[in-house]
Tab-separated table of C-alpha atoms in Angstrom:
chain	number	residue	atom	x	y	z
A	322	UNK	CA	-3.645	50.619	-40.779
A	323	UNK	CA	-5.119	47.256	-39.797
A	324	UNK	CA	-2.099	44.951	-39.480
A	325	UNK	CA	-3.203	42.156	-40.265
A	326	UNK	CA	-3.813	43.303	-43.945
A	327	UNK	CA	-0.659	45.571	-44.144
A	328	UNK	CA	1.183	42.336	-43.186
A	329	UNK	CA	1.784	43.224	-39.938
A	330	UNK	CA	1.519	40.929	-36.693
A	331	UNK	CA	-1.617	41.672	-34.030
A	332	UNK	CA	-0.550	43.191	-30.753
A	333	UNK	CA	-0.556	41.300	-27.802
A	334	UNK	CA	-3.502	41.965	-25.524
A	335	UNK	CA	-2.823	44.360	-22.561
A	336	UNK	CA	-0.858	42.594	-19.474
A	337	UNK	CA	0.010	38.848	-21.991
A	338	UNK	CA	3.792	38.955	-22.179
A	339	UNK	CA	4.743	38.632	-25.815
A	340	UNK	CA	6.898	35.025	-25.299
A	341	UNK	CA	4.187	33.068	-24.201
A	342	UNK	CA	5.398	29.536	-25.253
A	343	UNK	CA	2.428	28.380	-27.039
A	344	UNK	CA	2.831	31.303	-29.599
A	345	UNK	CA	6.525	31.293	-30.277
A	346	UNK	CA	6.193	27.385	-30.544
A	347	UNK	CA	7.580	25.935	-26.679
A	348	UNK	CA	5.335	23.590	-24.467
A	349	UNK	CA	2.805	24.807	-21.670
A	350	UNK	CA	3.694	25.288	-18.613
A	351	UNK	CA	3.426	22.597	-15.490
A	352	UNK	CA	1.652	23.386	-12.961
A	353	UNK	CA	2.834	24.698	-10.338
A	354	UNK	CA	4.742	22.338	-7.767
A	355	UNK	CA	3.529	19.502	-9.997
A	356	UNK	CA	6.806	17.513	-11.784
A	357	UNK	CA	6.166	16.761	-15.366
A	358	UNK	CA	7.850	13.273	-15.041
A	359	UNK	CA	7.529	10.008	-13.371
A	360	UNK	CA	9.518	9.797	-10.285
A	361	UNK	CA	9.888	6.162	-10.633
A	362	UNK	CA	10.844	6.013	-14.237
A	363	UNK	CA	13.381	8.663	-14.256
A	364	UNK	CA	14.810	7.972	-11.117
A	365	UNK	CA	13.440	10.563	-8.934
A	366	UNK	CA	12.856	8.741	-5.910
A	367	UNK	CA	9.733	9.698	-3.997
A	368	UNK	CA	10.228	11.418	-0.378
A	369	UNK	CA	9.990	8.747	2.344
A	370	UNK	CA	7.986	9.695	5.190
A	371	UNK	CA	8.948	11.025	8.026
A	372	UNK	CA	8.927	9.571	11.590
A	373	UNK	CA	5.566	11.312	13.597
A	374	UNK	CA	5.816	9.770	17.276
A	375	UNK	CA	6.614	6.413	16.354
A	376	UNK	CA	4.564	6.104	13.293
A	377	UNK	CA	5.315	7.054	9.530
A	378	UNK	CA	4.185	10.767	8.979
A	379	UNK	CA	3.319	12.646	5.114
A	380	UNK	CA	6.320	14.514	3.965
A	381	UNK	CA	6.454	18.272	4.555
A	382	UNK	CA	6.380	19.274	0.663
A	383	UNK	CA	3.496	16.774	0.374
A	384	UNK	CA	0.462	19.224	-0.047
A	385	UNK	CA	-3.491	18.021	0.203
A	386	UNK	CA	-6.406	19.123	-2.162
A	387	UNK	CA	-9.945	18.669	-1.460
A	388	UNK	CA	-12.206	18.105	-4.587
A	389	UNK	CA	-15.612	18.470	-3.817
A	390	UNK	CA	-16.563	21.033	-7.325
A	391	UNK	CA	-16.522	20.723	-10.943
A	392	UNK	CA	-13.222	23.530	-10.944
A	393	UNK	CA	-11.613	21.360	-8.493
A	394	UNK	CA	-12.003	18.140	-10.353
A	395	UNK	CA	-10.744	19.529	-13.459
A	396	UNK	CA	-7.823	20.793	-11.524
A	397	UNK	CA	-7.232	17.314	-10.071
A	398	UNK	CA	-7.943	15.762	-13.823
A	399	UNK	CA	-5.028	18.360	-15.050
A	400	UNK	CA	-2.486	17.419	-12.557
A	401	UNK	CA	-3.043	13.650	-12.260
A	402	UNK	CA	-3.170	13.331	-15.695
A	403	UNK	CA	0.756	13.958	-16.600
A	404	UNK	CA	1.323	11.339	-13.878
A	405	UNK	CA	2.021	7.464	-14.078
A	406	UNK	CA	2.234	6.190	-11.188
A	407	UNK	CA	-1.046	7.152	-9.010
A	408	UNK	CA	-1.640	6.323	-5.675
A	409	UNK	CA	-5.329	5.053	-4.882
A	410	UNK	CA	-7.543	4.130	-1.987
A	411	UNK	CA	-10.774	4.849	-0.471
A	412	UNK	CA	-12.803	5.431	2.832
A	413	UNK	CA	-16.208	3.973	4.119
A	414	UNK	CA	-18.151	4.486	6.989
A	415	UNK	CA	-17.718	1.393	8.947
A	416	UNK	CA	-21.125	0.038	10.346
A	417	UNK	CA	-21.607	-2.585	12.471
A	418	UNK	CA	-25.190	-4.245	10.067
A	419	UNK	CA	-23.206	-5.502	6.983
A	420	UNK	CA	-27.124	-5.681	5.103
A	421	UNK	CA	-26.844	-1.803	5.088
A	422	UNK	CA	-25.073	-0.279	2.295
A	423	UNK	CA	-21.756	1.604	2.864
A	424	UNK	CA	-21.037	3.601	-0.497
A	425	UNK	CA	-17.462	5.057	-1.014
A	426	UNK	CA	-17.304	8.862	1.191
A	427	UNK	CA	-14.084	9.820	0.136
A	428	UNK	CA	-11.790	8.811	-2.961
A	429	UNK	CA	-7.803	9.456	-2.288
A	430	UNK	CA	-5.675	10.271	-5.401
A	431	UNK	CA	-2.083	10.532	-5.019
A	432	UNK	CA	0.675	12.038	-7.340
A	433	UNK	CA	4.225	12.274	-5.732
A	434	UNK	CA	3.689	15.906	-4.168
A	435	UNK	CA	0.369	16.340	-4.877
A	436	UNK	CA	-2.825	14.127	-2.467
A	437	UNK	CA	-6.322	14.489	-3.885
A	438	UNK	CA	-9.111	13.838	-1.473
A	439	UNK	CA	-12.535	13.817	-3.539
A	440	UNK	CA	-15.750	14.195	-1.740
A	441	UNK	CA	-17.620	11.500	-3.854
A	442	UNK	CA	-21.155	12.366	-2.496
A	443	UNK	CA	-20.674	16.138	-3.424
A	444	UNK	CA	-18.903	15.409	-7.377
A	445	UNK	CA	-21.969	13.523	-7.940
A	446	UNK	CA	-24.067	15.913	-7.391
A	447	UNK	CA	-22.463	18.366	-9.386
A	448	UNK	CA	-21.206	16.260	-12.277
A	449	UNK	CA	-23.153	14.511	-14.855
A	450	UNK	CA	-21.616	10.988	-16.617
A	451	UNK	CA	-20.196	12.876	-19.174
A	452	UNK	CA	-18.199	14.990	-16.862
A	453	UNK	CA	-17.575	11.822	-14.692
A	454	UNK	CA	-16.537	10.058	-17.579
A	455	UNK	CA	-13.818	12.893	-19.091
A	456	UNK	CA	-11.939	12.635	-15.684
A	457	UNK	CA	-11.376	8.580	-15.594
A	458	UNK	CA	-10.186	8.645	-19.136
A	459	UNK	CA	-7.818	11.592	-18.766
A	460	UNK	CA	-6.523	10.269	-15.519
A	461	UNK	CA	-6.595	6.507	-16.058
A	462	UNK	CA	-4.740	6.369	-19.002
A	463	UNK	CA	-2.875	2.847	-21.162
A	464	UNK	CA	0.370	4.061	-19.422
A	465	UNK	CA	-1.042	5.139	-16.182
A	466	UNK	CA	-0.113	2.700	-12.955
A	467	UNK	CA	-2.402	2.362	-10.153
A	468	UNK	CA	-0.764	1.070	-7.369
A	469	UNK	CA	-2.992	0.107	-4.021
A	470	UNK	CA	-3.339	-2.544	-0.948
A	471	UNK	CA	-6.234	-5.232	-1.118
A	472	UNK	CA	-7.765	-3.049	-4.274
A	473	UNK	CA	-10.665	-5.769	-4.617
A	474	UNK	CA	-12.738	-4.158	-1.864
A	475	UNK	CA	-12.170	-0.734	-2.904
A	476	UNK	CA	-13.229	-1.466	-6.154
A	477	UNK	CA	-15.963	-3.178	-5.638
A	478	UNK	CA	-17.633	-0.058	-3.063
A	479	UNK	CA	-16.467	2.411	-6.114
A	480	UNK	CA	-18.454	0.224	-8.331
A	481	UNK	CA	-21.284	0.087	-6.263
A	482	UNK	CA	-21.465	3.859	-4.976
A	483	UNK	CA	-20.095	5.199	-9.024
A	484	UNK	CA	-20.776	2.485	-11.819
A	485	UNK	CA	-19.058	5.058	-14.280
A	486	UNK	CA	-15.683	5.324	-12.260
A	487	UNK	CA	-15.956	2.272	-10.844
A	488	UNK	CA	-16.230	0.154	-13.828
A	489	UNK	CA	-13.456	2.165	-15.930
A	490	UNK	CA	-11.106	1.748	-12.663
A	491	UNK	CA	-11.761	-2.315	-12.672
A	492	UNK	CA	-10.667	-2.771	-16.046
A	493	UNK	CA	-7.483	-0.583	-15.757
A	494	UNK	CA	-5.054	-3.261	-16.841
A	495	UNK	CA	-1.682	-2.013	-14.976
A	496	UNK	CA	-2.779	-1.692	-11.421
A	497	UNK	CA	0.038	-3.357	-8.972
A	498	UNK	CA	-1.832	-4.485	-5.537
A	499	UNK	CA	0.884	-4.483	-2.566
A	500	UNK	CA	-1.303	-6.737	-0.633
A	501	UNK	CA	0.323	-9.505	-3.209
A	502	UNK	CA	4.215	-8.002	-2.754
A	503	UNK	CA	3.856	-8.294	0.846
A	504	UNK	CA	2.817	-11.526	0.748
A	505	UNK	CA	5.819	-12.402	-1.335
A	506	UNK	CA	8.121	-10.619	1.283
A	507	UNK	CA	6.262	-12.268	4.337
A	508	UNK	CA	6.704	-16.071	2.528
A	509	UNK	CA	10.698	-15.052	1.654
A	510	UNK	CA	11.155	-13.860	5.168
A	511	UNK	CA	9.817	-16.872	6.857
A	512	UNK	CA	11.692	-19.563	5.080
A	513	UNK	CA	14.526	-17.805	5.745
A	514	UNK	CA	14.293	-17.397	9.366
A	515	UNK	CA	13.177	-21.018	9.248
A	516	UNK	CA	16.648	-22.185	7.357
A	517	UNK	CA	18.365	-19.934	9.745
A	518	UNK	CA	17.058	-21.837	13.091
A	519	UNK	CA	17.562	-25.239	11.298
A	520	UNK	CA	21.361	-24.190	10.482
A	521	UNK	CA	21.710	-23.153	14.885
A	522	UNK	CA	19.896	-26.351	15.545
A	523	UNK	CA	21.874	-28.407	13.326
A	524	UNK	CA	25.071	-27.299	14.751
A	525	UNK	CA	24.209	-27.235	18.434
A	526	UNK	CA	24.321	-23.501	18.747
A	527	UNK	CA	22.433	-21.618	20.628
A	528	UNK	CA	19.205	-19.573	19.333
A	529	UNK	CA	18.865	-16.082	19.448
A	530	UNK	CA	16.869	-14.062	21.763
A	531	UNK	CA	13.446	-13.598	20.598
A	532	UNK	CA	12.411	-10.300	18.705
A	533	UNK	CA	10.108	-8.469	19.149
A	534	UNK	CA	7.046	-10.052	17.363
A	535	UNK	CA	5.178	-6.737	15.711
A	536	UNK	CA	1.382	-6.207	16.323
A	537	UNK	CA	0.670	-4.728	13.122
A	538	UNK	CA	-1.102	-6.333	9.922
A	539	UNK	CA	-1.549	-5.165	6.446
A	540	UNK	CA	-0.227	-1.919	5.065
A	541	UNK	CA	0.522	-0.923	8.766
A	542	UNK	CA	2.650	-4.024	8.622
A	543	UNK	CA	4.102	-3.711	5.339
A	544	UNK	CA	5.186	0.355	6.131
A	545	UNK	CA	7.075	-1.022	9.053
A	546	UNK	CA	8.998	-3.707	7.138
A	547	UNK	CA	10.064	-1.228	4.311
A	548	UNK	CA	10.523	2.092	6.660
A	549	UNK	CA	10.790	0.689	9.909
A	550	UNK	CA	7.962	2.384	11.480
A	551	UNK	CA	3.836	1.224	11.040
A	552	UNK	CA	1.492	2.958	9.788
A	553	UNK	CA	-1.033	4.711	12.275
A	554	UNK	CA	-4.647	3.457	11.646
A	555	UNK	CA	-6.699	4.712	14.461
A	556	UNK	CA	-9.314	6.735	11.751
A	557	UNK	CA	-9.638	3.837	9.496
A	558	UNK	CA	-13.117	3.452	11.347
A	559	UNK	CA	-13.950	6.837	11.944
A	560	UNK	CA	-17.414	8.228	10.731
A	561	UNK	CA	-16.243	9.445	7.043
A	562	UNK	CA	-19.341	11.003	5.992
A	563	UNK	CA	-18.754	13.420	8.512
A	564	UNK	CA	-18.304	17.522	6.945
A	565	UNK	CA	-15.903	18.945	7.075
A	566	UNK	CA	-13.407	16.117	7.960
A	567	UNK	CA	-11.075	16.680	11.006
A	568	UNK	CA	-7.558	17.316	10.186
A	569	UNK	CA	-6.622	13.822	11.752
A	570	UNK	CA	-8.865	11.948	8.904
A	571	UNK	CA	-7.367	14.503	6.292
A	572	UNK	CA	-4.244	13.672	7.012
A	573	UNK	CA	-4.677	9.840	7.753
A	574	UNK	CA	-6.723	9.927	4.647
A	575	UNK	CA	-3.626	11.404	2.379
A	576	UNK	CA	-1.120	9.459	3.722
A	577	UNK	CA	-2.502	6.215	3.164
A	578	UNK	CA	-2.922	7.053	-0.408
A	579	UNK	CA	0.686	8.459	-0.582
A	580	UNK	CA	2.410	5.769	0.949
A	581	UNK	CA	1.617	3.648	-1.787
A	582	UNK	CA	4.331	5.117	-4.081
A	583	UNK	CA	7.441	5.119	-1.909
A	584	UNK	CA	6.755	1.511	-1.411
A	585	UNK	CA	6.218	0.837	-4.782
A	586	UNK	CA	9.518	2.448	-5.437
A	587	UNK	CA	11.295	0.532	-2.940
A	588	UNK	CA	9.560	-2.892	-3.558
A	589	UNK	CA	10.062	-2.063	-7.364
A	590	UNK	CA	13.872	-2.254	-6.285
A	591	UNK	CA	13.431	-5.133	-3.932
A	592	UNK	CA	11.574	-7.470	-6.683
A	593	UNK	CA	14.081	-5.934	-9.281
A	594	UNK	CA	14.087	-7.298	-12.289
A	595	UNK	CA	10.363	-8.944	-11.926
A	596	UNK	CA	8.624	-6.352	-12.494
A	597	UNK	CA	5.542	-5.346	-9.539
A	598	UNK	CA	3.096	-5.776	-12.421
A	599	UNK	CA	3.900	-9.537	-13.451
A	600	UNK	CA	3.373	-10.933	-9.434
A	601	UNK	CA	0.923	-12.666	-8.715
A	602	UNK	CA	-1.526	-13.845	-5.979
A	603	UNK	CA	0.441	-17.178	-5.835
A	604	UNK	CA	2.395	-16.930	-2.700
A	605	UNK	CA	4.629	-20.124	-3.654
A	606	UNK	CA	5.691	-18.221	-6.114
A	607	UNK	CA	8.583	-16.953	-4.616
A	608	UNK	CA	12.368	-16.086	-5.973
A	609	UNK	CA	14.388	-18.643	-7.198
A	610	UNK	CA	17.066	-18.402	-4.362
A	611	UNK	CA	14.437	-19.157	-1.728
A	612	UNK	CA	12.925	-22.240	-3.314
A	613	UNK	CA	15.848	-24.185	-2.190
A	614	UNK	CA	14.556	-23.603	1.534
A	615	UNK	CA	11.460	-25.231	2.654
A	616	UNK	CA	9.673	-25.137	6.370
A	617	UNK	CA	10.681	-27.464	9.250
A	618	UNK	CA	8.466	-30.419	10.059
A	619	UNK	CA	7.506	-30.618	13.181
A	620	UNK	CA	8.100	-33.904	13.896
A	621	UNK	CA	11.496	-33.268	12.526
A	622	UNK	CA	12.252	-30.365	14.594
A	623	UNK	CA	11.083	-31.651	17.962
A	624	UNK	CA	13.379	-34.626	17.063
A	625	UNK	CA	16.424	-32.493	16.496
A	626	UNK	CA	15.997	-30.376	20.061
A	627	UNK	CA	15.163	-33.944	21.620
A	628	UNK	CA	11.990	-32.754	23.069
A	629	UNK	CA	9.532	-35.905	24.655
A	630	UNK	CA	6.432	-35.966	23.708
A	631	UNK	CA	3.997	-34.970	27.200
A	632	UNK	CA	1.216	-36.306	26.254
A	633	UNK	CA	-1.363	-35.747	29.019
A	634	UNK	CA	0.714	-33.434	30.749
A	635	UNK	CA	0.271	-29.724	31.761
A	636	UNK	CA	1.331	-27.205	29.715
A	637	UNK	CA	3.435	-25.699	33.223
A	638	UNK	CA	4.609	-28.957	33.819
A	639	UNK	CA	5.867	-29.261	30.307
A	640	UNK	CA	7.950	-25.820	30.646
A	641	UNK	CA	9.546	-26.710	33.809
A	642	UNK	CA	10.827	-30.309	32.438
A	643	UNK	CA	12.281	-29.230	29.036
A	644	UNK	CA	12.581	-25.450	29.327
A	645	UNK	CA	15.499	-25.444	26.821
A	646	UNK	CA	13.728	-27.494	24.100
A	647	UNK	CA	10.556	-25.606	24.948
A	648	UNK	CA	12.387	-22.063	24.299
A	649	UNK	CA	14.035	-22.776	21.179
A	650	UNK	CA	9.999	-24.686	20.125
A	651	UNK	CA	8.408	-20.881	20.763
A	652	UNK	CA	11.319	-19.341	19.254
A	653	UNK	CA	10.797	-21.472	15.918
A	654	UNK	CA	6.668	-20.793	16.046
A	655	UNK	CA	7.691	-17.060	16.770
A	656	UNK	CA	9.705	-16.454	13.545
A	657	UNK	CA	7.477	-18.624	11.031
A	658	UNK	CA	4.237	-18.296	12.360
A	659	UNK	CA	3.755	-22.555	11.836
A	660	UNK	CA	1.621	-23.402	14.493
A	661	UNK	CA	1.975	-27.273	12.857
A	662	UNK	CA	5.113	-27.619	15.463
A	663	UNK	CA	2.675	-28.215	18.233
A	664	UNK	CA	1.009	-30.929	16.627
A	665	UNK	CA	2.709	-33.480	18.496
A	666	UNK	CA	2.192	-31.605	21.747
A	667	UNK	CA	-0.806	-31.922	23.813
A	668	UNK	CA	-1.571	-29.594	26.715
């Protein structure tokens, strides 16, 4: 009565529900809370981040998973490996003797819902190269995108602290650095304001008031530019070898890893249709509608607000004589950061 040899088909095992996909010929399953597509590529834009007391906070549906095991590695290998865009950074203990070594503490993975924090101390312990080697390859694949700000020191302390995921991660040939985006926007956004003031000055209008020049730099910077609000980075120096983390570095340490893909979104649309991957470190080379623009001399501009030269003077003294021609001089220095228009001035 063996059915097999009558012709007839096995039983399923006690508790497997006869329609399980694989055997009647469908896909797996995703995991769950894990989308099987790209959000870029298909249009699913990534959740922007919410406002946390003036800063830009992780989404609510954004979940965090610590990797500090082999089971939890091949979890984070299962996930990350349907996705192609990938968020990536990476903490250090900050020490004030640069001769000491600092090796990576914690590695930050990022899918669109899903923020991997991996305990690099504890996976080397408890994977060998072969293990270590299996997760790069499944993660970093041809088609995967690693997207990151100022990747060249991150890569090089990976390197140093894992040669095996370090080196495989410095050869990945699509990785878009942000660092190189902003300073595409940052040029752009100069020479306009710049064109602007020569326009007012040109005309004999009157400059605006002054904004508010922001404090931030970097990715801080770049978060407030794109979502109007910086990013907070009072852990960035905290002691990251600590164990367990505090929930402040856990969640400083996921955000900055998952912030990288709305802005990559957002400055994919921005730069659209150069794509993120073809920019590069050139700043000059900027769009072709801003090329027309170029910066004000100085000389030229002190001409045009008829400002005298006070050569030998005060600076107080120099205020109180011109105070028009000096306001619209900060203004300009203000909005283009060209501390060249002072060259003429001597305090």
């Amino acid at each position: 009565t063996d059915p097999v040899r009558v012709g007839g088909e096995p039983t399923d095992p006690v508790g497997v529900e006869p329609t399980d996909p694989v055997r009647v010929g469908g896909e797996p399953t995703d995991p769950v809370g894990v989308e099987p597509t790209d959000p870029v590529r298909v249009g699913i834009v990534p959740t922007d981040p919410v406002n946390s007391n003036g800063y830009v906070g992780l989404p609510p549906k954004v979940s965090i998973f610590d990797v500090a095991s082999l089971s939890s590695l091949r979890v984070c290998k299962d996930i990350l490996s349907s996705a192609s865009v990938i968020g990536f950074d990476s903490e250090w203990r900050a020490l004030l003797d640069p001769t000491k070594p600092t090796p990576v503490a914690l590695l930050q993975l990022s899918s669109h819902n899903t923020c991997f924090l991996l305990d690099i101390a504890r996976i080397l312990d408890c994977c060998n190269d072969e293990v270590l080697t299996e997760f790069v390859e499944a993660v970093f694949t041809e088609d995967a995108i690693l997207v990151g700000y100022s990747l060249h020191q991150d890569f090089l302390k990976l390197s140093e602290t894992c040669q095996i995921m370090g080196s495989h991660i410095r050869s990945h040939k699509n990785v878009v650095d942000l660092a190189i985006a902003h300073k595409h926007l940052t040029r752009a956004e100069r020479i306009r304001r710049s064109h602007e003031i020569r326009e007012l000055v040109s005309e004999g209008k009157p400059l605006p008031q002054s904004d508010k020049i922001s404090k931030e730099t970097g990715l801080a910077r770049l978060c407030e530019m794109m979502f109007s609000h910086p990013l907070d980075k009072t852990c960035q120096i905290s002691d990251w070898t600590r164990r367990p983390l505090f929930p402040e570095q856990r969640s400083y340490a996921a955000l900055d890893a998952y912030i990288l893909l709305p802005l990559y979104y957002k400055l994919t649309q921005t730069f659209h249709p150069t794509p993120l991957l073809d920019l590069t470190a050139e700043v000059s080379e900027i769009p072709e509608e801003c090329k027309v623009v170029s910066y004000i001399p100085a000389s030229e501009l002190l001409h045009q607000l008829h400002a005298p030269r006070y050569c030998g003077r005060s600076l107080p003294r120099a205020r109180q004589e011109a105070p028009a021609s000096w306001s619209r001089l900060c203004y300009f220095r203000e909005h283009t950061n060209d501390r060249r228009c002072c060259e003429d001035i001597s305090c």
